[in-house]
């Protein structure tokens, strides 16, 4: 075996002073390889350059007598940052990717790597330069970068929470929607344990879903879970844990997709509320219609009785004068005298004097009550009208009066309502049934606030003041009460969905949130001023350009 190896070495070793048997092989490899090869001496003089190198840098003169020329449009960029010169100076391998021009004038990307060559003494005596066309790789990397950017833009624009976790629950991706809903920035949480970034989930449902998704390699849903978000209060989230398989034998990652259900629940509740109001409106319209006809009968009959009884009183007065005249005549006629006595007996029995006073008062009170019922029916019909769905000009004062009328039962025992309505108020442009809903919520809140105070201070009489006015910015409707006011600790959350200070069963926390949404749609706003212990005033503001007053 050693003799065979010795012979192999003998055959491979060059004959001292003779031709190297390997040289033809090196020469063939040098010329046939697809990669450009070039050898330069320590003075940067080209010793040899193969055909591939000459084709890559077609504009360079590799046969020049002096150092490698730095001219030629094909190599201007690489010559300006010559890697061979840098490799000779540093003694280390230097690489560079530069743009050159192909045979047809097309731009090409060429990667050049220069390896310093050292002699037996360790000194650098030249450079081996290897060049390859990396245009396709460059284009693929560019396309990949564009695709990656597009994917990042797509993921960033998704309206769902998107968080990816590795096998250790460390966050790898945290999209913009996740930042907005969870109150954290991607830069602050990337690489950290998802369950250790300050998100306080209610229970272990999310952690268990992540673990089950890894174990079963199936999506696992957490339909509703409450989460305390740093600096943003509580969120109601819906999440799905999706397994992201890795290489065989490794623990899968997890893709968490989710939504903020608070907004969805608010929209659903608003839709349910709208349907409920529509149903109530239809019922109210039917009741109002059914009540209106008999009330008209009663009203007409009460008017008739009022007029008829006036005539009867006149007749009774005439009978009285006749009886007095008969008595004055001395009662010569026995029959007439008996008739007069009979009239006097009946007059005493029926208490005519009492009836003269009380019957007109009873009729007047009946007509007043009928008038109130008529006003309520009219207000109910106006409130329950479904509208056309199109914005119109309407009377803000009339709408406010209607609301106060139909809510009378909520405030009449605890408060007095005072109106201060601007007589020349311009019409407001919008959806009357939506604006009436805002007025209704605000007036009911005022009545409930007053009731709360009166229940604690029975000697106090509540007061609700309804005003309208025109300002330089538009039309303002205000409802003020002398209730307990709003606690400063919760004033910033008054318009938050699902937030309420009322007892369980007395509020959903959606009234003022819906009011705010309605006023935003109308180009206006709703805000309040409050003093704890003194009361609250809500202001409903409509922009001037939506007022029908002819102003610009």
PDB file of C-alpha atoms in Angstrom, residues 279-549:
ATOM      1  CA  UNK A 279     -90.029  48.079  17.037  1.00  0.00           C
ATOM      2  CA  UNK A 280     -90.968  50.359  19.915  1.00  0.00           C
ATOM      3  CA  UNK A 281     -91.474  53.165  17.435  1.00  0.00           C
ATOM      4  CA  UNK A 282     -93.830  51.029  15.366  1.00  0.00           C
ATOM      5  CA  UNK A 283     -95.741  50.044  18.486  1.00  0.00           C
ATOM      6  CA  UNK A 284     -95.850  53.638  19.693  1.00  0.00           C
ATOM      7  CA  UNK A 285     -97.086  54.801  16.321  1.00  0.00           C
ATOM      8  CA  UNK A 286     -99.888  52.223  16.428  1.00  0.00           C
ATOM      9  CA  UNK A 287    -100.840  53.140  19.985  1.00  0.00           C
ATOM     10  CA  UNK A 288    -100.731  56.826  19.168  1.00  0.00           C
ATOM     11  CA  UNK A 289    -102.967  56.272  16.186  1.00  0.00           C
ATOM     12  CA  UNK A 290    -105.440  54.188  18.229  1.00  0.00           C
ATOM     13  CA  UNK A 291    -105.506  56.725  21.067  1.00  0.00           C
ATOM     14  CA  UNK A 292    -105.751  59.714  18.785  1.00  0.00           C
ATOM     15  CA  UNK A 293    -109.225  58.905  17.384  1.00  0.00           C
ATOM     16  CA  UNK A 294    -111.105  58.422  20.701  1.00  0.00           C
ATOM     17  CA  UNK A 295    -109.227  61.336  22.214  1.00  0.00           C
ATOM     18  CA  UNK A 296    -110.528  63.482  19.364  1.00  0.00           C
ATOM     19  CA  UNK A 297    -114.068  62.287  20.174  1.00  0.00           C
ATOM     20  CA  UNK A 298    -113.616  63.118  23.838  1.00  0.00           C
ATOM     21  CA  UNK A 299    -112.058  66.451  23.001  1.00  0.00           C
ATOM     22  CA  UNK A 300    -114.868  67.428  20.667  1.00  0.00           C
ATOM     23  CA  UNK A 301    -117.504  66.258  23.190  1.00  0.00           C
ATOM     24  CA  UNK A 302    -115.809  68.128  26.024  1.00  0.00           C
ATOM     25  CA  UNK A 303    -115.849  71.248  23.891  1.00  0.00           C
ATOM     26  CA  UNK A 304    -119.515  70.671  23.115  1.00  0.00           C
ATOM     27  CA  UNK A 305    -120.340  70.147  26.810  1.00  0.00           C
ATOM     28  CA  UNK A 306    -118.469  73.307  27.692  1.00  0.00           C
ATOM     29  CA  UNK A 307    -120.507  75.349  25.244  1.00  0.00           C
ATOM     30  CA  UNK A 308    -123.791  73.506  26.019  1.00  0.00           C
ATOM     31  CA  UNK A 309    -123.442  73.896  29.763  1.00  0.00           C
ATOM     32  CA  UNK A 310    -122.822  77.597  29.301  1.00  0.00           C
ATOM     33  CA  UNK A 311    -126.160  77.753  27.509  1.00  0.00           C
ATOM     34  CA  UNK A 312    -127.813  75.672  30.256  1.00  0.00           C
ATOM     35  CA  UNK A 313    -126.478  78.044  32.868  1.00  0.00           C
ATOM     36  CA  UNK A 314    -127.987  80.909  30.963  1.00  0.00           C
ATOM     37  CA  UNK A 315    -131.322  79.032  30.867  1.00  0.00           C
ATOM     38  CA  UNK A 316    -131.148  78.286  34.592  1.00  0.00           C
ATOM     39  CA  UNK A 317    -130.484  81.935  35.250  1.00  0.00           C
ATOM     40  CA  UNK A 318    -133.602  82.825  33.238  1.00  0.00           C
ATOM     41  CA  UNK A 319    -135.656  80.247  35.213  1.00  0.00           C
ATOM     42  CA  UNK A 320    -134.362  81.787  38.403  1.00  0.00           C
ATOM     43  CA  UNK A 321    -135.395  85.229  37.355  1.00  0.00           C
ATOM     44  CA  UNK A 322    -138.857  83.841  36.382  1.00  0.00           C
ATOM     45  CA  UNK A 323    -139.265  82.238  39.805  1.00  0.00           C
ATOM     46  CA  UNK A 324    -138.255  85.452  41.516  1.00  0.00           C
ATOM     47  CA  UNK A 325    -140.754  87.376  39.424  1.00  0.00           C
ATOM     48  CA  UNK A 326    -143.519  84.920  40.310  1.00  0.00           C
ATOM     49  CA  UNK A 327    -142.720  85.219  43.992  1.00  0.00           C
ATOM     50  CA  UNK A 328    -142.712  88.985  43.736  1.00  0.00           C
ATOM     51  CA  UNK A 329    -146.164  88.889  42.156  1.00  0.00           C
ATOM     52  CA  UNK A 330    -147.495  87.571  45.460  1.00  0.00           C
ATOM     53  CA  UNK A 331    -148.318  84.092  44.296  1.00  0.00           C
ATOM     54  CA  UNK A 332    -151.969  84.888  43.578  1.00  0.00           C
ATOM     55  CA  UNK A 333    -152.244  81.859  41.405  1.00  0.00           C
ATOM     56  CA  UNK A 334    -151.985  78.773  43.627  1.00  0.00           C
ATOM     57  CA  UNK A 335    -150.773  76.605  40.813  1.00  0.00           C
ATOM     58  CA  UNK A 336    -147.962  79.013  39.941  1.00  0.00           C
ATOM     59  CA  UNK A 337    -146.980  79.320  43.575  1.00  0.00           C
ATOM     60  CA  UNK A 338    -146.770  75.557  43.890  1.00  0.00           C
ATOM     61  CA  UNK A 339    -144.602  75.377  40.760  1.00  0.00           C
ATOM     62  CA  UNK A 340    -142.237  77.993  42.161  1.00  0.00           C
ATOM     63  CA  UNK A 341    -141.923  76.076  45.421  1.00  0.00           C
ATOM     64  CA  UNK A 342    -141.178  72.903  43.440  1.00  0.00           C
ATOM     65  CA  UNK A 343    -138.414  74.674  41.522  1.00  0.00           C
ATOM     66  CA  UNK A 344    -136.909  75.940  44.762  1.00  0.00           C
ATOM     67  CA  UNK A 345    -136.997  72.409  46.256  1.00  0.00           C
ATOM     68  CA  UNK A 346    -135.248  70.935  43.220  1.00  0.00           C
ATOM     69  CA  UNK A 347    -132.739  73.811  43.244  1.00  0.00           C
ATOM     70  CA  UNK A 348    -131.906  73.036  46.839  1.00  0.00           C
ATOM     71  CA  UNK A 349    -131.659  69.296  46.217  1.00  0.00           C
ATOM     72  CA  UNK A 350    -129.261  69.483  43.242  1.00  0.00           C
ATOM     73  CA  UNK A 351    -127.189  72.314  44.734  1.00  0.00           C
ATOM     74  CA  UNK A 352    -127.317  74.464  41.620  1.00  0.00           C
ATOM     75  CA  UNK A 353    -124.896  77.000  43.069  1.00  0.00           C
ATOM     76  CA  UNK A 354    -122.316  74.261  43.625  1.00  0.00           C
ATOM     77  CA  UNK A 355    -122.823  72.911  40.117  1.00  0.00           C
ATOM     78  CA  UNK A 356    -122.432  76.391  38.657  1.00  0.00           C
ATOM     79  CA  UNK A 357    -118.940  76.548  40.153  1.00  0.00           C
ATOM     80  CA  UNK A 358    -117.706  72.978  39.829  1.00  0.00           C
ATOM     81  CA  UNK A 359    -118.983  71.767  36.464  1.00  0.00           C
ATOM     82  CA  UNK A 360    -117.127  74.466  34.446  1.00  0.00           C
ATOM     83  CA  UNK A 361    -113.959  73.705  36.450  1.00  0.00           C
ATOM     84  CA  UNK A 362    -114.348  69.965  35.788  1.00  0.00           C
ATOM     85  CA  UNK A 363    -114.847  70.585  32.075  1.00  0.00           C
ATOM     86  CA  UNK A 364    -111.819  72.900  32.019  1.00  0.00           C
ATOM     87  CA  UNK A 365    -109.649  70.275  33.751  1.00  0.00           C
ATOM     88  CA  UNK A 366    -110.895  67.594  31.357  1.00  0.00           C
ATOM     89  CA  UNK A 367    -110.002  69.732  28.381  1.00  0.00           C
ATOM     90  CA  UNK A 368    -106.587  70.418  29.902  1.00  0.00           C
ATOM     91  CA  UNK A 369    -105.987  66.698  30.411  1.00  0.00           C
ATOM     92  CA  UNK A 370    -107.169  65.961  26.899  1.00  0.00           C
ATOM     93  CA  UNK A 371    -104.782  68.622  25.624  1.00  0.00           C
ATOM     94  CA  UNK A 372    -101.883  66.984  27.466  1.00  0.00           C
ATOM     95  CA  UNK A 373    -102.797  63.575  26.050  1.00  0.00           C
ATOM     96  CA  UNK A 374    -102.984  65.130  22.585  1.00  0.00           C
ATOM     97  CA  UNK A 375     -99.509  66.637  23.037  1.00  0.00           C
ATOM     98  CA  UNK A 376     -98.130  63.278  24.189  1.00  0.00           C
ATOM     99  CA  UNK A 377     -99.726  61.474  21.266  1.00  0.00           C
ATOM    100  CA  UNK A 378     -98.358  64.067  18.855  1.00  0.00           C
ATOM    101  CA  UNK A 379     -94.886  63.748  20.374  1.00  0.00           C
ATOM    102  CA  UNK A 380     -95.069  59.952  20.238  1.00  0.00           C
ATOM    103  CA  UNK A 381     -96.100  60.052  16.596  1.00  0.00           C
ATOM    104  CA  UNK A 382     -93.260  62.431  15.816  1.00  0.00           C
ATOM    105  CA  UNK A 383     -90.711  60.319  17.713  1.00  0.00           C
ATOM    106  CA  UNK A 384     -91.892  57.032  16.265  1.00  0.00           C
ATOM    107  CA  UNK A 385     -91.853  58.270  12.690  1.00  0.00           C
ATOM    108  CA  UNK A 386     -89.192  56.147  10.919  1.00  0.00           C
ATOM    109  CA  UNK A 387     -88.089  59.013   8.709  1.00  0.00           C
ATOM    110  CA  UNK A 388     -86.985  58.798   5.092  1.00  0.00           C
ATOM    111  CA  UNK A 389     -83.349  58.058   5.795  1.00  0.00           C
ATOM    112  CA  UNK A 390     -82.412  61.402   4.221  1.00  0.00           C
ATOM    113  CA  UNK A 391     -81.235  64.470   6.106  1.00  0.00           C
ATOM    114  CA  UNK A 392     -83.733  67.317   6.286  1.00  0.00           C
ATOM    115  CA  UNK A 393     -84.058  70.679   7.996  1.00  0.00           C
ATOM    116  CA  UNK A 394     -86.018  70.396  11.247  1.00  0.00           C
ATOM    117  CA  UNK A 395     -86.936  72.464  14.290  1.00  0.00           C
ATOM    118  CA  UNK A 396     -84.591  71.743  17.178  1.00  0.00           C
ATOM    119  CA  UNK A 397     -86.907  73.543  19.643  1.00  0.00           C
ATOM    120  CA  UNK A 398     -89.904  71.412  18.663  1.00  0.00           C
ATOM    121  CA  UNK A 399     -87.868  68.227  18.908  1.00  0.00           C
ATOM    122  CA  UNK A 400     -86.720  69.151  22.408  1.00  0.00           C
ATOM    123  CA  UNK A 401     -90.268  69.988  23.532  1.00  0.00           C
ATOM    124  CA  UNK A 402     -91.495  66.625  22.235  1.00  0.00           C
ATOM    125  CA  UNK A 403     -88.783  64.785  24.167  1.00  0.00           C
ATOM    126  CA  UNK A 404     -89.580  66.592  27.412  1.00  0.00           C
ATOM    127  CA  UNK A 405     -93.267  65.818  26.897  1.00  0.00           C
ATOM    128  CA  UNK A 406     -92.879  62.082  26.357  1.00  0.00           C
ATOM    129  CA  UNK A 407     -90.406  61.739  29.231  1.00  0.00           C
ATOM    130  CA  UNK A 408     -92.648  63.600  31.691  1.00  0.00           C
ATOM    131  CA  UNK A 409     -93.309  60.472  33.726  1.00  0.00           C
ATOM    132  CA  UNK A 410     -89.565  60.137  34.512  1.00  0.00           C
ATOM    133  CA  UNK A 411     -89.145  63.629  35.967  1.00  0.00           C
ATOM    134  CA  UNK A 412     -92.531  64.953  37.082  1.00  0.00           C
ATOM    135  CA  UNK A 413     -92.238  63.577  40.645  1.00  0.00           C
ATOM    136  CA  UNK A 414     -88.663  64.739  41.279  1.00  0.00           C
ATOM    137  CA  UNK A 415     -88.019  67.834  39.191  1.00  0.00           C
ATOM    138  CA  UNK A 416     -89.415  70.887  37.498  1.00  0.00           C
ATOM    139  CA  UNK A 417     -88.489  71.480  33.866  1.00  0.00           C
ATOM    140  CA  UNK A 418     -87.753  74.985  32.685  1.00  0.00           C
ATOM    141  CA  UNK A 419     -87.482  75.970  29.024  1.00  0.00           C
ATOM    142  CA  UNK A 420     -85.307  78.750  27.674  1.00  0.00           C
ATOM    143  CA  UNK A 421     -85.549  78.222  23.930  1.00  0.00           C
ATOM    144  CA  UNK A 422     -84.236  80.782  21.453  1.00  0.00           C
ATOM    145  CA  UNK A 423     -87.243  82.043  19.448  1.00  0.00           C
ATOM    146  CA  UNK A 424     -85.266  82.807  16.270  1.00  0.00           C
ATOM    147  CA  UNK A 425     -83.302  79.581  16.228  1.00  0.00           C
ATOM    148  CA  UNK A 426     -82.410  78.451  12.672  1.00  0.00           C
ATOM    149  CA  UNK A 427     -83.471  75.013  11.525  1.00  0.00           C
ATOM    150  CA  UNK A 428     -80.917  72.218  11.953  1.00  0.00           C
ATOM    151  CA  UNK A 429     -79.964  69.907   9.090  1.00  0.00           C
ATOM    152  CA  UNK A 430     -79.779  66.204   9.821  1.00  0.00           C
ATOM    153  CA  UNK A 431     -81.770  63.089  10.649  1.00  0.00           C
ATOM    154  CA  UNK A 432     -84.513  64.120  13.121  1.00  0.00           C
ATOM    155  CA  UNK A 433     -85.032  60.633  14.565  1.00  0.00           C
ATOM    156  CA  UNK A 434     -81.304  60.286  15.341  1.00  0.00           C
ATOM    157  CA  UNK A 435     -81.049  63.740  16.911  1.00  0.00           C
ATOM    158  CA  UNK A 436     -84.196  62.996  18.950  1.00  0.00           C
ATOM    159  CA  UNK A 437     -82.429  59.901  20.249  1.00  0.00           C
ATOM    160  CA  UNK A 438     -79.579  62.118  21.470  1.00  0.00           C
ATOM    161  CA  UNK A 439     -82.036  64.508  23.165  1.00  0.00           C
ATOM    162  CA  UNK A 440     -83.889  61.558  24.716  1.00  0.00           C
ATOM    163  CA  UNK A 441     -80.703  60.076  26.219  1.00  0.00           C
ATOM    164  CA  UNK A 442     -79.566  63.393  27.640  1.00  0.00           C
ATOM    165  CA  UNK A 443     -82.959  64.276  29.165  1.00  0.00           C
ATOM    166  CA  UNK A 444     -83.332  60.789  30.680  1.00  0.00           C
ATOM    167  CA  UNK A 445     -79.818  61.046  32.147  1.00  0.00           C
ATOM    168  CA  UNK A 446     -80.713  64.405  33.670  1.00  0.00           C
ATOM    169  CA  UNK A 447     -83.929  62.976  35.163  1.00  0.00           C
ATOM    170  CA  UNK A 448     -82.055  60.006  36.626  1.00  0.00           C
ATOM    171  CA  UNK A 449     -79.331  62.254  38.060  1.00  0.00           C
ATOM    172  CA  UNK A 450     -81.940  64.449  39.735  1.00  0.00           C
ATOM    173  CA  UNK A 451     -83.775  61.394  41.035  1.00  0.00           C
ATOM    174  CA  UNK A 452     -80.517  60.115  42.567  1.00  0.00           C
ATOM    175  CA  UNK A 453     -80.007  63.352  44.459  1.00  0.00           C
ATOM    176  CA  UNK A 454     -83.620  63.679  45.579  1.00  0.00           C
ATOM    177  CA  UNK A 455     -83.569  60.102  46.894  1.00  0.00           C
ATOM    178  CA  UNK A 456     -80.669  61.126  49.150  1.00  0.00           C
ATOM    179  CA  UNK A 457     -82.036  64.590  49.956  1.00  0.00           C
ATOM    180  CA  UNK A 458     -85.859  64.288  50.005  1.00  0.00           C
ATOM    181  CA  UNK A 459     -86.219  67.954  50.952  1.00  0.00           C
ATOM    182  CA  UNK A 460     -84.607  68.973  47.655  1.00  0.00           C
ATOM    183  CA  UNK A 461     -86.637  69.629  44.510  1.00  0.00           C
ATOM    184  CA  UNK A 462     -84.847  68.792  41.308  1.00  0.00           C
ATOM    185  CA  UNK A 463     -84.437  71.222  38.444  1.00  0.00           C
ATOM    186  CA  UNK A 464     -83.852  70.548  34.744  1.00  0.00           C
ATOM    187  CA  UNK A 465     -83.234  73.501  32.456  1.00  0.00           C
ATOM    188  CA  UNK A 466     -83.479  73.022  28.693  1.00  0.00           C
ATOM    189  CA  UNK A 467     -81.992  75.799  26.554  1.00  0.00           C
ATOM    190  CA  UNK A 468     -81.228  76.387  22.910  1.00  0.00           C
ATOM    191  CA  UNK A 469     -79.122  79.157  21.453  1.00  0.00           C
ATOM    192  CA  UNK A 470     -77.164  80.223  18.437  1.00  0.00           C
ATOM    193  CA  UNK A 471     -73.455  80.863  18.809  1.00  0.00           C
ATOM    194  CA  UNK A 472     -70.777  81.949  16.388  1.00  0.00           C
ATOM    195  CA  UNK A 473     -69.993  78.293  15.709  1.00  0.00           C
ATOM    196  CA  UNK A 474     -73.538  77.038  15.240  1.00  0.00           C
ATOM    197  CA  UNK A 475     -76.614  75.927  17.165  1.00  0.00           C
ATOM    198  CA  UNK A 476     -76.313  74.621  20.733  1.00  0.00           C
ATOM    199  CA  UNK A 477     -78.906  72.697  22.726  1.00  0.00           C
ATOM    200  CA  UNK A 478     -78.152  72.279  26.429  1.00  0.00           C
ATOM    201  CA  UNK A 479     -79.728  70.214  29.204  1.00  0.00           C
ATOM    202  CA  UNK A 480     -78.691  71.155  32.751  1.00  0.00           C
ATOM    203  CA  UNK A 481     -79.602  69.410  35.996  1.00  0.00           C
ATOM    204  CA  UNK A 482     -78.874  69.954  39.668  1.00  0.00           C
ATOM    205  CA  UNK A 483     -78.023  66.311  40.285  1.00  0.00           C
ATOM    206  CA  UNK A 484     -74.901  65.026  42.054  1.00  0.00           C
ATOM    207  CA  UNK A 485     -72.554  65.756  39.127  1.00  0.00           C
ATOM    208  CA  UNK A 486     -69.970  63.399  37.624  1.00  0.00           C
ATOM    209  CA  UNK A 487     -67.037  62.058  39.618  1.00  0.00           C
ATOM    210  CA  UNK A 488     -63.734  63.524  38.263  1.00  0.00           C
ATOM    211  CA  UNK A 489     -62.238  60.014  38.295  1.00  0.00           C
ATOM    212  CA  UNK A 490     -64.624  58.827  35.565  1.00  0.00           C
ATOM    213  CA  UNK A 491     -65.202  61.995  33.546  1.00  0.00           C
ATOM    214  CA  UNK A 492     -62.755  60.862  30.876  1.00  0.00           C
ATOM    215  CA  UNK A 493     -64.695  57.633  30.299  1.00  0.00           C
ATOM    216  CA  UNK A 494     -68.231  59.030  30.025  1.00  0.00           C
ATOM    217  CA  UNK A 495     -68.393  58.420  26.257  1.00  0.00           C
ATOM    218  CA  UNK A 496     -66.610  55.022  26.334  1.00  0.00           C
ATOM    219  CA  UNK A 497     -68.676  52.060  25.097  1.00  0.00           C
ATOM    220  CA  UNK A 498     -69.985  49.804  27.894  1.00  0.00           C
ATOM    221  CA  UNK A 499     -69.026  52.291  30.620  1.00  0.00           C
ATOM    222  CA  UNK A 500     -71.771  53.220  33.065  1.00  0.00           C
ATOM    223  CA  UNK A 501     -71.998  54.425  36.644  1.00  0.00           C
ATOM    224  CA  UNK A 502     -75.589  53.250  36.980  1.00  0.00           C
ATOM    225  CA  UNK A 503     -76.668  50.213  38.954  1.00  0.00           C
ATOM    226  CA  UNK A 504     -76.863  46.830  37.263  1.00  0.00           C
ATOM    227  CA  UNK A 505     -79.951  46.657  35.063  1.00  0.00           C
ATOM    228  CA  UNK A 506     -80.296  50.447  34.781  1.00  0.00           C
ATOM    229  CA  UNK A 507     -77.746  51.159  32.074  1.00  0.00           C
ATOM    230  CA  UNK A 508     -75.817  49.441  29.296  1.00  0.00           C
ATOM    231  CA  UNK A 509     -73.090  52.044  28.935  1.00  0.00           C
ATOM    232  CA  UNK A 510     -74.079  52.611  25.298  1.00  0.00           C
ATOM    233  CA  UNK A 511     -76.343  55.669  25.493  1.00  0.00           C
ATOM    234  CA  UNK A 512     -73.737  58.421  25.426  1.00  0.00           C
ATOM    235  CA  UNK A 513     -71.398  56.426  23.165  1.00  0.00           C
ATOM    236  CA  UNK A 514     -74.192  56.206  20.600  1.00  0.00           C
ATOM    237  CA  UNK A 515     -74.993  59.908  21.101  1.00  0.00           C
ATOM    238  CA  UNK A 516     -71.389  60.817  20.362  1.00  0.00           C
ATOM    239  CA  UNK A 517     -71.369  58.674  17.210  1.00  0.00           C
ATOM    240  CA  UNK A 518     -74.607  60.320  16.023  1.00  0.00           C
ATOM    241  CA  UNK A 519     -73.281  63.839  16.593  1.00  0.00           C
ATOM    242  CA  UNK A 520     -70.014  63.033  14.785  1.00  0.00           C
ATOM    243  CA  UNK A 521     -72.061  61.849  11.802  1.00  0.00           C
ATOM    244  CA  UNK A 522     -73.915  65.160  11.910  1.00  0.00           C
ATOM    245  CA  UNK A 523     -70.656  67.110  11.882  1.00  0.00           C
ATOM    246  CA  UNK A 524     -71.260  68.284  15.431  1.00  0.00           C
ATOM    247  CA  UNK A 525     -70.277  67.201  18.925  1.00  0.00           C
ATOM    248  CA  UNK A 526     -71.525  66.468  22.415  1.00  0.00           C
ATOM    249  CA  UNK A 527     -69.681  67.464  25.567  1.00  0.00           C
ATOM    250  CA  UNK A 528     -70.427  68.371  29.149  1.00  0.00           C
ATOM    251  CA  UNK A 529     -69.518  70.563  32.084  1.00  0.00           C
ATOM    252  CA  UNK A 530     -69.970  69.313  35.615  1.00  0.00           C
ATOM    253  CA  UNK A 531     -69.423  70.268  39.226  1.00  0.00           C
ATOM    254  CA  UNK A 532     -69.559  67.407  41.715  1.00  0.00           C
ATOM    255  CA  UNK A 533     -72.412  68.044  44.135  1.00  0.00           C
ATOM    256  CA  UNK A 534     -73.929  70.810  41.994  1.00  0.00           C
ATOM    257  CA  UNK A 535     -74.986  69.230  38.712  1.00  0.00           C
ATOM    258  CA  UNK A 536     -74.113  68.620  35.090  1.00  0.00           C
ATOM    259  CA  UNK A 537     -74.852  70.325  31.776  1.00  0.00           C
ATOM    260  CA  UNK A 538     -74.666  68.475  28.472  1.00  0.00           C
ATOM    261  CA  UNK A 539     -74.129  70.508  25.314  1.00  0.00           C
ATOM    262  CA  UNK A 540     -75.265  69.208  21.909  1.00  0.00           C
ATOM    263  CA  UNK A 541     -73.593  71.277  19.196  1.00  0.00           C
ATOM    264  CA  UNK A 542     -74.551  71.544  15.525  1.00  0.00           C
ATOM    265  CA  UNK A 543     -72.245  73.310  13.028  1.00  0.00           C
ATOM    266  CA  UNK A 544     -73.371  76.615  11.589  1.00  0.00           C
ATOM    267  CA  UNK A 545     -73.155  75.387   7.984  1.00  0.00           C
ATOM    268  CA  UNK A 546     -75.876  72.884   8.830  1.00  0.00           C
ATOM    269  CA  UNK A 547     -78.284  75.574   9.994  1.00  0.00           C
ATOM    270  CA  UNK A 548     -80.948  76.813   7.592  1.00  0.00           C
ATOM    271  CA  UNK A 549     -80.456  80.505   8.099  1.00  0.00           C
TER     272      UNK A 549
END
